[in-house]
Amino acid sequence: MEETVRLTDLSIGYQTKKQVTVVAEHLNAAIHSGELTCLLGRNGIGKSTLLRTLSAFQPALGGIIEMLNGQRLRVGEQSSGMQPKAITQYTDKQLSRLIGVVLTEKPDVRNMTIEELVGMGRSPYTGFWGSLDAEDHRIVDEAIALVGIESLKGRFIHTLSDGERQKVMIAKALAQQTPIIYLDEPTAFLDFPSKVEMMQLLHRLAQQQKKTIFLSTHDVELSLQLADCIWLMEPGKLNVGSPRQLAAEGALSRFIEHKGILFNAQTLTIRVTE
C-alpha cells in the first residue's frame, strides 16, 4: 500500500513559556492508504498527544510529519511524482481537504438532522456562506450510504444512540472527502456488538475507499483481529507492524500480560486466568 503520512524523529509534548514537557520522542513510522491502523498503549503514554499532533491540532516539539501525497487534495486524483511535504507547510484550508478528524466527544447539537450534520463536512468546499449545491448533496447522500445509515435520514442528532451518532460523524468525515481520517476512541461508549460493527466498518472503508484510517483505541482484542497495522506505544519506543509481527517480536506480550492475564501469540487472543 502507498505511504501517505511519514513520521521522522518526531518528538511530541507540550511547550509553555516556562518549560517543555516531552511526552514521547524519536518516533519513526509511516501510515499507508487502504489500511486500518490502530494506535495502542497504556493510559498516559501519549496516544492522544500523538493523535493531536498528527491532526495539526498542536505543534510537534521536534522532527517532522510529512504528507507524502499532500498535493492530492481530492480523493481519486493522481498522486504519482508528488514530493513529500511537511504538515507545517499547509494552510488550514488545505489541511481541511487532507485530514478528517472524528473525536470522542459527543456533538452538542439539537434540532439538527443527520443530513445537516453530515453536510457540514462539505464546509472546506462551500465558501463563506456554506450553501450546498446539487453536487454537495450528492456527496452527502453517498457518505450516508457508505456507512449504511440511510434509514436514519430525517432523524435529529439528539435522538440517536451512541453507535448511530458515531456513524453520522464518520459519514461527516467521508463527506469531507479527505484521503486521511483520524479517529480518537471511535468505539468508546459503545456496546460490544456495536464496537465490532464500528471496527468492521472502518476496516471496510479503508480497503474499499483506499482511505488512510488511523485510530486510537483501548479495544485491544478487536484491533488484533481487524487492524492491518498496529502502532504500540511503549516508554521510549514505538513498535510498528502487523498484529502477528508484533506478537512474534514479544511487544504485545509485554503490553498485555499482567498477573492473571495471558496472551497467546499464536491465536492473538487474551485469557483471564483468575
Short mmCIF file of C-alpha atoms in Angstrom, two decimals:
data_model
loop_
_atom_site.label_atom_id
_atom_site.label_comp_id
_atom_site.label_asym_id
_atom_site.label_seq_id
_atom_site.Cartn_x
_atom_site.Cartn_y
_atom_site.Cartn_z
CA MET A 1 0.00 0.00 0.00
CA GLU A 2 1.05 3.60 -0.61
CA GLU A 3 2.57 5.66 2.21
CA THR A 4 0.55 8.80 2.93
CA VAL A 5 1.97 10.04 6.25
CA ARG A 6 5.53 9.68 7.49
CA LEU A 7 7.00 10.50 10.89
CA THR A 8 10.73 11.15 11.10
CA ASP A 9 12.38 11.53 14.51
CA LEU A 10 9.17 13.09 15.81
CA SER A 11 9.00 14.46 19.36
CA ILE A 12 5.61 15.25 20.89
CA GLY A 13 4.53 17.03 24.04
CA TYR A 14 3.71 20.47 25.38
CA GLN A 15 5.57 23.75 25.46
CA THR A 16 4.82 26.73 27.68
CA LYS A 17 6.76 29.90 28.37
CA LYS A 18 8.40 28.26 31.36
CA GLN A 19 9.04 24.67 30.32
CA VAL A 20 8.87 21.94 27.72
CA THR A 21 7.21 18.62 28.60
CA VAL A 22 8.26 15.80 26.28
CA VAL A 23 5.69 13.01 26.13
CA ALA A 24 7.46 10.84 23.53
CA GLU A 25 10.40 11.31 21.18
CA HIS A 26 12.33 9.71 18.32
CA LEU A 27 9.13 8.39 16.73
CA ASN A 28 9.63 6.94 13.25
CA ALA A 29 6.79 5.33 11.32
CA ALA A 30 4.53 5.55 8.28
CA ILE A 31 0.78 5.25 7.72
CA HIS A 32 -0.47 3.66 4.50
CA SER A 33 -3.57 4.15 2.39
CA GLY A 34 -6.01 1.26 2.18
CA GLU A 35 -5.13 0.13 5.70
CA LEU A 36 -6.73 0.36 9.12
CA THR A 37 -4.01 1.35 11.60
CA CYS A 38 -4.72 1.15 15.34
CA LEU A 39 -2.77 3.04 17.98
CA LEU A 40 -2.44 1.15 21.27
CA GLY A 41 -0.72 1.94 24.55
CA ARG A 42 -1.26 2.32 28.25
CA ASN A 43 -3.10 5.30 29.71
CA GLY A 44 -0.84 8.33 29.87
CA ILE A 45 1.66 7.01 27.34
CA GLY A 46 0.86 9.78 24.83
CA LYS A 47 -1.70 8.38 22.40
CA SER A 48 -3.95 11.44 22.49
CA THR A 49 -0.96 13.77 22.23
CA LEU A 50 0.29 11.88 19.18
CA LEU A 51 -3.13 11.97 17.54
CA ARG A 52 -3.48 15.71 18.16
CA THR A 53 -0.02 16.30 16.72
CA LEU A 54 -0.76 14.24 13.61
CA SER A 55 -4.01 16.19 13.19
CA ALA A 56 -2.09 19.51 13.43
CA PHE A 57 -4.12 20.50 16.50
CA GLN A 58 -0.86 21.07 18.34
CA PRO A 59 2.71 21.54 17.08
CA ALA A 60 5.42 18.92 17.26
CA LEU A 61 8.34 19.62 19.58
CA GLY A 62 10.82 18.29 17.04
CA GLY A 63 11.20 16.12 13.97
CA ILE A 64 8.83 16.20 11.03
CA ILE A 65 5.46 14.92 9.85
CA GLU A 66 5.33 14.62 6.06
CA MET A 67 2.29 14.20 3.85
CA LEU A 68 3.59 12.04 1.04
CA ASN A 69 0.64 12.69 -1.25
CA GLY A 70 -0.19 16.04 0.20
CA GLN A 71 -0.80 17.78 -3.10
CA ARG A 72 -3.61 15.37 -3.87
CA LEU A 73 -6.37 17.43 -2.30
CA ARG A 74 -9.21 15.31 -3.58
CA VAL A 75 -9.52 11.55 -3.27
CA GLY A 76 -9.04 9.83 -6.60
CA GLU A 77 -6.71 12.33 -8.21
CA GLN A 78 -3.38 11.11 -9.49
CA SER A 79 -0.52 11.49 -7.00
CA SER A 80 2.44 9.99 -8.83
CA GLY A 81 5.56 12.10 -8.74
CA MET A 82 4.42 14.19 -5.78
CA GLN A 83 7.15 15.21 -3.37
CA PRO A 84 6.80 14.81 0.41
CA LYS A 85 5.71 18.00 2.12
CA ALA A 86 5.82 18.84 5.83
CA ILE A 87 2.46 19.28 7.51
CA THR A 88 3.55 22.73 8.69
CA GLN A 89 3.70 23.91 5.07
CA TYR A 90 -0.06 23.60 4.59
CA THR A 91 -2.69 26.21 5.28
CA ASP A 92 -5.66 25.35 7.49
CA LYS A 93 -7.88 25.23 4.41
CA GLN A 94 -5.54 22.81 2.64
CA LEU A 95 -5.39 20.58 5.72
CA SER A 96 -9.20 20.55 5.89
CA ARG A 97 -9.12 18.88 2.46
CA LEU A 98 -6.46 16.41 3.52
CA ILE A 99 -7.37 15.35 7.05
CA GLY A 100 -10.73 14.48 8.56
CA VAL A 101 -10.91 14.07 12.34
CA VAL A 102 -13.56 12.22 14.37
CA LEU A 103 -13.32 12.93 18.10
CA THR A 104 -14.74 11.03 21.06
CA GLU A 105 -16.80 13.97 22.32
CA LYS A 106 -20.47 13.80 21.51
CA PRO A 107 -21.64 16.70 19.30
CA ASP A 108 -23.63 19.14 21.41
CA VAL A 109 -26.31 19.87 18.86
CA ARG A 110 -30.09 19.70 18.90
CA ASN A 111 -32.69 20.24 16.22
CA MET A 112 -30.18 19.28 13.53
CA THR A 113 -30.83 16.37 11.19
CA ILE A 114 -28.17 13.87 10.24
CA GLU A 115 -28.17 15.26 6.68
CA GLU A 116 -27.40 18.71 8.04
CA LEU A 117 -24.57 17.48 10.25
CA VAL A 118 -23.04 15.33 7.52
CA GLY A 119 -23.38 18.32 5.20
CA MET A 120 -21.06 20.27 7.49
CA GLY A 121 -18.32 18.04 6.14
CA ARG A 122 -18.61 19.97 2.88
CA SER A 123 -17.53 23.26 4.53
CA PRO A 124 -13.95 23.18 3.08
CA TYR A 125 -15.53 23.45 -0.38
CA THR A 126 -18.64 25.61 0.04
CA GLY A 127 -17.14 29.04 0.61
CA PHE A 128 -18.18 31.74 3.04
CA TRP A 129 -21.95 31.18 3.04
CA GLY A 130 -21.74 27.39 3.31
CA SER A 131 -24.60 26.72 0.88
CA LEU A 132 -24.69 23.19 -0.56
CA ASP A 133 -25.25 22.74 -4.27
CA ALA A 134 -26.56 19.62 -6.01
CA GLU A 135 -23.11 18.02 -6.12
CA ASP A 136 -22.60 18.62 -2.40
CA HIS A 137 -25.95 16.97 -1.64
CA ARG A 138 -24.98 14.01 -3.81
CA ILE A 139 -21.73 13.60 -1.86
CA VAL A 140 -23.62 13.81 1.45
CA ASP A 141 -26.06 11.10 0.31
CA GLU A 142 -23.15 8.96 -0.84
CA ALA A 143 -21.37 9.31 2.53
CA ILE A 144 -24.56 8.36 4.37
CA ALA A 145 -24.94 5.29 2.16
CA LEU A 146 -21.31 4.24 2.66
CA VAL A 147 -21.81 3.90 6.41
CA GLY A 148 -25.24 2.32 5.98
CA ILE A 149 -27.41 4.86 7.80
CA GLU A 150 -29.93 5.70 5.07
CA SER A 151 -32.72 4.63 7.43
CA LEU A 152 -31.74 7.45 9.81
CA LYS A 153 -32.39 10.21 7.29
CA GLY A 154 -34.57 12.93 8.76
CA ARG A 155 -33.72 11.98 12.35
CA PHE A 156 -32.43 14.60 14.75
CA ILE A 157 -28.94 14.08 16.17
CA HIS A 158 -30.07 14.17 19.81
CA THR A 159 -32.43 11.21 19.21
CA LEU A 160 -29.65 8.85 18.06
CA SER A 161 -27.91 6.13 20.01
CA ASP A 162 -24.16 6.41 20.65
CA GLY A 163 -23.41 3.95 17.84
CA GLU A 164 -25.68 5.73 15.38
CA ARG A 165 -24.14 9.09 16.30
CA GLN A 166 -20.62 7.76 15.71
CA LYS A 167 -21.65 6.55 12.26
CA VAL A 168 -23.01 10.00 11.46
CA MET A 169 -19.69 11.58 12.48
CA ILE A 170 -17.82 9.14 10.24
CA ALA A 171 -20.20 9.99 7.39
CA LYS A 172 -19.40 13.67 8.00
CA ALA A 173 -15.68 12.87 7.67
CA LEU A 174 -16.37 10.95 4.45
CA ALA A 175 -18.35 13.89 3.06
CA GLN A 176 -15.26 16.00 3.70
CA GLN A 177 -13.55 13.84 1.05
CA THR A 178 -10.17 13.72 2.71
CA PRO A 179 -7.71 10.93 1.90
CA ILE A 180 -6.83 10.69 5.61
CA ILE A 181 -9.20 10.15 8.56
CA TYR A 182 -8.04 10.18 12.18
CA LEU A 183 -10.34 8.90 14.92
CA ASP A 184 -9.98 9.22 18.69
CA GLU A 185 -11.51 6.24 20.52
CA PRO A 186 -14.32 5.68 17.98
CA THR A 187 -15.65 2.66 19.92
CA ALA A 188 -15.89 4.45 23.28
CA PHE A 189 -19.38 4.32 24.85
CA LEU A 190 -20.47 1.50 22.50
CA ASP A 191 -21.71 -1.95 23.49
CA PHE A 192 -19.69 -4.90 22.24
CA PRO A 193 -21.72 -5.71 19.08
CA SER A 194 -21.57 -2.02 18.13
CA LYS A 195 -17.80 -1.95 18.75
CA VAL A 196 -17.35 -4.87 16.37
CA GLU A 197 -19.61 -3.27 13.76
CA MET A 198 -17.74 0.04 14.02
CA MET A 199 -14.31 -1.58 13.58
CA GLN A 200 -15.56 -3.67 10.67
CA LEU A 201 -16.97 -0.53 9.04
CA LEU A 202 -13.67 1.36 9.38
CA HIS A 203 -11.70 -1.60 8.02
CA ARG A 204 -14.05 -1.89 5.06
CA LEU A 205 -13.86 1.84 4.31
CA ALA A 206 -10.06 1.75 4.40
CA GLN A 207 -9.92 -1.12 1.94
CA GLN A 208 -12.74 -0.20 -0.42
CA GLN A 209 -12.28 3.58 -0.46
CA LYS A 210 -8.45 3.43 -0.24
CA LYS A 211 -8.61 5.74 2.74
CA THR A 212 -5.82 6.18 5.26
CA ILE A 213 -7.66 5.42 8.52
CA PHE A 214 -5.77 5.77 11.79
CA LEU A 215 -7.40 5.49 15.21
CA SER A 216 -6.53 5.34 18.88
CA THR A 217 -8.32 2.70 20.90
CA HIS A 218 -8.37 0.65 24.10
CA ASP A 219 -10.12 -2.25 22.35
CA VAL A 220 -7.02 -4.41 22.09
CA GLU A 221 -8.61 -7.70 21.04
CA LEU A 222 -10.66 -6.11 18.26
CA SER A 223 -7.57 -4.31 17.00
CA LEU A 224 -5.60 -7.55 16.88
CA GLN A 225 -8.35 -9.16 14.81
CA LEU A 226 -9.21 -6.34 12.42
CA ALA A 227 -6.25 -3.95 12.13
CA ASP A 228 -3.86 -4.19 9.20
CA CYS A 229 -1.18 -2.38 11.21
CA ILE A 230 -0.62 -1.70 14.91
CA TRP A 231 1.26 1.21 16.44
CA LEU A 232 2.08 0.17 20.00
CA MET A 233 3.49 2.92 22.19
CA GLU A 234 5.83 1.85 24.99
CA PRO A 235 8.05 4.06 27.17
CA GLY A 236 10.81 5.24 24.87
CA LYS A 237 9.69 3.12 21.93
CA LEU A 238 7.10 2.95 19.15
CA ASN A 239 6.51 -0.58 17.84
CA VAL A 240 5.01 -0.73 14.35
CA GLY A 241 3.90 -3.80 12.42
CA SER A 242 1.07 -6.21 11.76
CA PRO A 243 -0.50 -7.88 14.81
CA ARG A 244 1.37 -11.09 14.04
CA GLN A 245 4.68 -9.27 13.64
CA LEU A 246 4.33 -7.54 17.00
CA ALA A 247 3.24 -10.79 18.62
CA ALA A 248 6.31 -12.60 17.24
CA GLU A 249 8.58 -9.80 18.50
CA GLY A 250 7.13 -10.05 22.01
CA ALA A 251 5.86 -6.46 22.06
CA LEU A 252 2.23 -7.49 22.52
CA SER A 253 3.06 -9.86 25.36
CA ARG A 254 4.88 -7.06 27.19
CA PHE A 255 1.90 -4.79 26.73
CA ILE A 256 -0.90 -7.23 27.57
CA GLU A 257 0.39 -9.75 30.07
CA HIS A 258 0.00 -8.99 33.77
CA LYS A 259 -0.90 -11.03 36.79
CA GLY A 260 -3.92 -13.09 35.82
CA ILE A 261 -3.81 -12.04 32.14
CA LEU A 262 -2.21 -14.24 29.47
CA PHE A 263 -1.65 -13.53 25.78
CA ASN A 264 -1.47 -16.28 23.16
CA ALA A 265 0.85 -15.07 20.40
CA GLN A 266 -0.28 -17.84 18.04
CA THR A 267 -4.00 -17.14 18.16
CA LEU A 268 -3.74 -13.42 19.11
CA THR A 269 -6.16 -13.99 21.96
CA ILE A 270 -6.24 -12.83 25.58
CA ARG A 271 -7.26 -15.02 28.51
CA VAL A 272 -8.02 -14.09 32.09
CA THR A 273 -6.80 -16.81 34.46
CA GLU A 274 -8.12 -15.60 37.81
#
